[in-house]
PDB file of C-alpha atoms in Angstrom:
ATOM      1  CA  UNK V   1      -7.399 203.821-115.796  1.00  0.00           C
ATOM      2  CA  UNK V   2      -8.269 200.137-115.816  1.00  0.00           C
ATOM      3  CA  UNK V   3     -11.521 198.271-116.285  1.00  0.00           C
ATOM      4  CA  UNK V   4     -12.289 194.714-115.164  1.00  0.00           C
ATOM      5  CA  UNK V   5     -14.974 192.862-117.136  1.00  0.00           C
ATOM      6  CA  UNK V   6     -16.855 189.691-116.190  1.00  0.00           C
ATOM      7  CA  UNK V   7     -15.940 187.167-118.884  1.00  0.00           C
ATOM      8  CA  UNK V   8     -19.322 185.390-118.852  1.00  0.00           C
ATOM      9  CA  UNK V   9     -21.690 188.374-118.670  1.00  0.00           C
ATOM     10  CA  UNK V  10     -19.414 190.939-120.404  1.00  0.00           C
ATOM     11  CA  UNK V  11     -20.350 193.376-117.642  1.00  0.00           C
ATOM     12  CA  UNK V  12     -18.084 195.912-115.963  1.00  0.00           C
ATOM     13  CA  UNK V  13     -17.067 194.675-112.508  1.00  0.00           C
ATOM     14  CA  UNK V  14     -14.577 197.371-111.471  1.00  0.00           C
ATOM     15  CA  UNK V  15     -13.164 200.667-112.736  1.00  0.00           C
ATOM     16  CA  UNK V  16      -9.999 202.260-111.326  1.00  0.00           C
ATOM     17  CA  UNK V  17      -8.662 205.570-112.558  1.00  0.00           C
ATOM     18  CA  UNK V  18      -7.994 209.241-112.032  1.00  0.00           C
ATOM     19  CA  UNK V  19      -9.650 212.356-113.372  1.00  0.00           C
ATOM     20  CA  UNK V  20      -7.992 213.685-116.514  1.00  0.00           C
ATOM     21  CA  UNK V  21      -8.501 217.274-115.389  1.00  0.00           C
ATOM     22  CA  UNK V  22      -8.683 218.743-111.899  1.00  0.00           C
ATOM     23  CA  UNK V  23     -12.182 220.055-111.073  1.00  0.00           C
ATOM     24  CA  UNK V  24     -10.765 222.971-109.072  1.00  0.00           C
ATOM     25  CA  UNK V  25      -7.599 224.953-108.369  1.00  0.00           C
ATOM     26  CA  UNK V  26      -7.693 223.645-104.771  1.00  0.00           C
ATOM     27  CA  UNK V  27      -7.704 220.002-105.861  1.00  0.00           C
ATOM     28  CA  UNK V  28      -4.446 218.605-107.213  1.00  0.00           C
ATOM     29  CA  UNK V  29      -5.605 215.031-107.961  1.00  0.00           C
ATOM     30  CA  UNK V  30      -8.653 212.734-107.740  1.00  0.00           C
ATOM     31  CA  UNK V  31      -8.353 208.934-107.901  1.00  0.00           C
ATOM     32  CA  UNK V  32     -11.409 206.691-107.889  1.00  0.00           C
ATOM     33  CA  UNK V  33     -12.474 203.062-107.621  1.00  0.00           C
ATOM     34  CA  UNK V  34     -15.960 201.972-108.668  1.00  0.00           C
ATOM     35  CA  UNK V  35     -17.173 198.428-108.057  1.00  0.00           C
ATOM     36  CA  UNK V  36     -20.270 196.725-109.426  1.00  0.00           C
ATOM     37  CA  UNK V  37     -22.028 193.481-108.471  1.00  0.00           C
ATOM     38  CA  UNK V  38     -24.631 191.267-109.963  1.00  0.00           C
ATOM     39  CA  UNK V  39     -28.070 191.472-108.360  1.00  0.00           C
ATOM     40  CA  UNK V  40     -30.358 188.976-110.056  1.00  0.00           C
ATOM     41  CA  UNK V  41     -29.973 189.707-113.762  1.00  0.00           C
ATOM     42  CA  UNK V  42     -28.709 193.284-113.273  1.00  0.00           C
ATOM     43  CA  UNK V  43     -25.209 194.672-112.643  1.00  0.00           C
ATOM     44  CA  UNK V  44     -25.479 197.527-110.150  1.00  0.00           C
ATOM     45  CA  UNK V  45     -23.039 199.746-108.221  1.00  0.00           C
ATOM     46  CA  UNK V  46     -21.772 198.214-104.973  1.00  0.00           C
ATOM     47  CA  UNK V  47     -19.113 200.724-103.862  1.00  0.00           C
ATOM     48  CA  UNK V  48     -17.646 204.082-104.881  1.00  0.00           C
ATOM     49  CA  UNK V  49     -14.436 205.437-103.408  1.00  0.00           C
ATOM     50  CA  UNK V  50     -12.821 208.754-104.305  1.00  0.00           C
ATOM     51  CA  UNK V  51      -9.450 209.850-102.947  1.00  0.00           C
ATOM     52  CA  UNK V  52      -8.929 213.587-103.335  1.00  0.00           C
ATOM     53  CA  UNK V  53      -5.666 215.434-102.741  1.00  0.00           C
ATOM     54  CA  UNK V  54      -6.521 218.974-101.665  1.00  0.00           C
ATOM     55  CA  UNK V  55      -3.719 221.550-101.747  1.00  0.00           C
ATOM     56  CA  UNK V  56      -4.276 222.912 -98.219  1.00  0.00           C
ATOM     57  CA  UNK V  57      -6.009 220.198 -96.182  1.00  0.00           C
ATOM     58  CA  UNK V  58      -4.292 217.119 -97.652  1.00  0.00           C
ATOM     59  CA  UNK V  59      -5.893 213.793 -98.513  1.00  0.00           C
ATOM     60  CA  UNK V  60      -9.652 213.226 -98.236  1.00  0.00           C
ATOM     61  CA  UNK V  61     -11.539 209.986 -98.885  1.00  0.00           C
ATOM     62  CA  UNK V  62     -15.218 209.693 -99.765  1.00  0.00           C
ATOM     63  CA  UNK V  63     -16.695 206.187 -99.698  1.00  0.00           C
ATOM     64  CA  UNK V  64     -20.216 205.217-100.714  1.00  0.00           C
ATOM     65  CA  UNK V  65     -21.323 201.654 -99.941  1.00  0.00           C
ATOM     66  CA  UNK V  66     -24.582 200.792-101.660  1.00  0.00           C
ATOM     67  CA  UNK V  67     -26.977 198.768 -99.532  1.00  0.00           C
ATOM     68  CA  UNK V  68     -29.242 195.911-100.455  1.00  0.00           C
ATOM     69  CA  UNK V  69     -31.237 196.317-103.643  1.00  0.00           C
ATOM     70  CA  UNK V  70     -34.906 195.341-103.720  1.00  0.00           C
ATOM     71  CA  UNK V  71     -36.940 195.060-106.890  1.00  0.00           C
ATOM     72  CA  UNK V  72     -40.732 195.258-106.638  1.00  0.00           C
ATOM     73  CA  UNK V  73     -42.705 192.283-107.924  1.00  0.00           C
ATOM     74  CA  UNK V  74     -44.592 192.754-111.183  1.00  0.00           C
TER      75      UNK V  74
END
């Protein structure tokens, strides 16, 4: 896989890769993309996408878009 790092904050911005081992006989391959964004002083997930190749039903995509983050006041 590949990892992109923010050069100023040294934080992970994006990860792209594939699973080293199939989680099931029915699944032939899983690729993923994970993106992170800066929210205030924190780096948090912004999007997860998994592309799964299933032996019988073909290609399936699962996407998770993370909404707005809110931090309570101290």
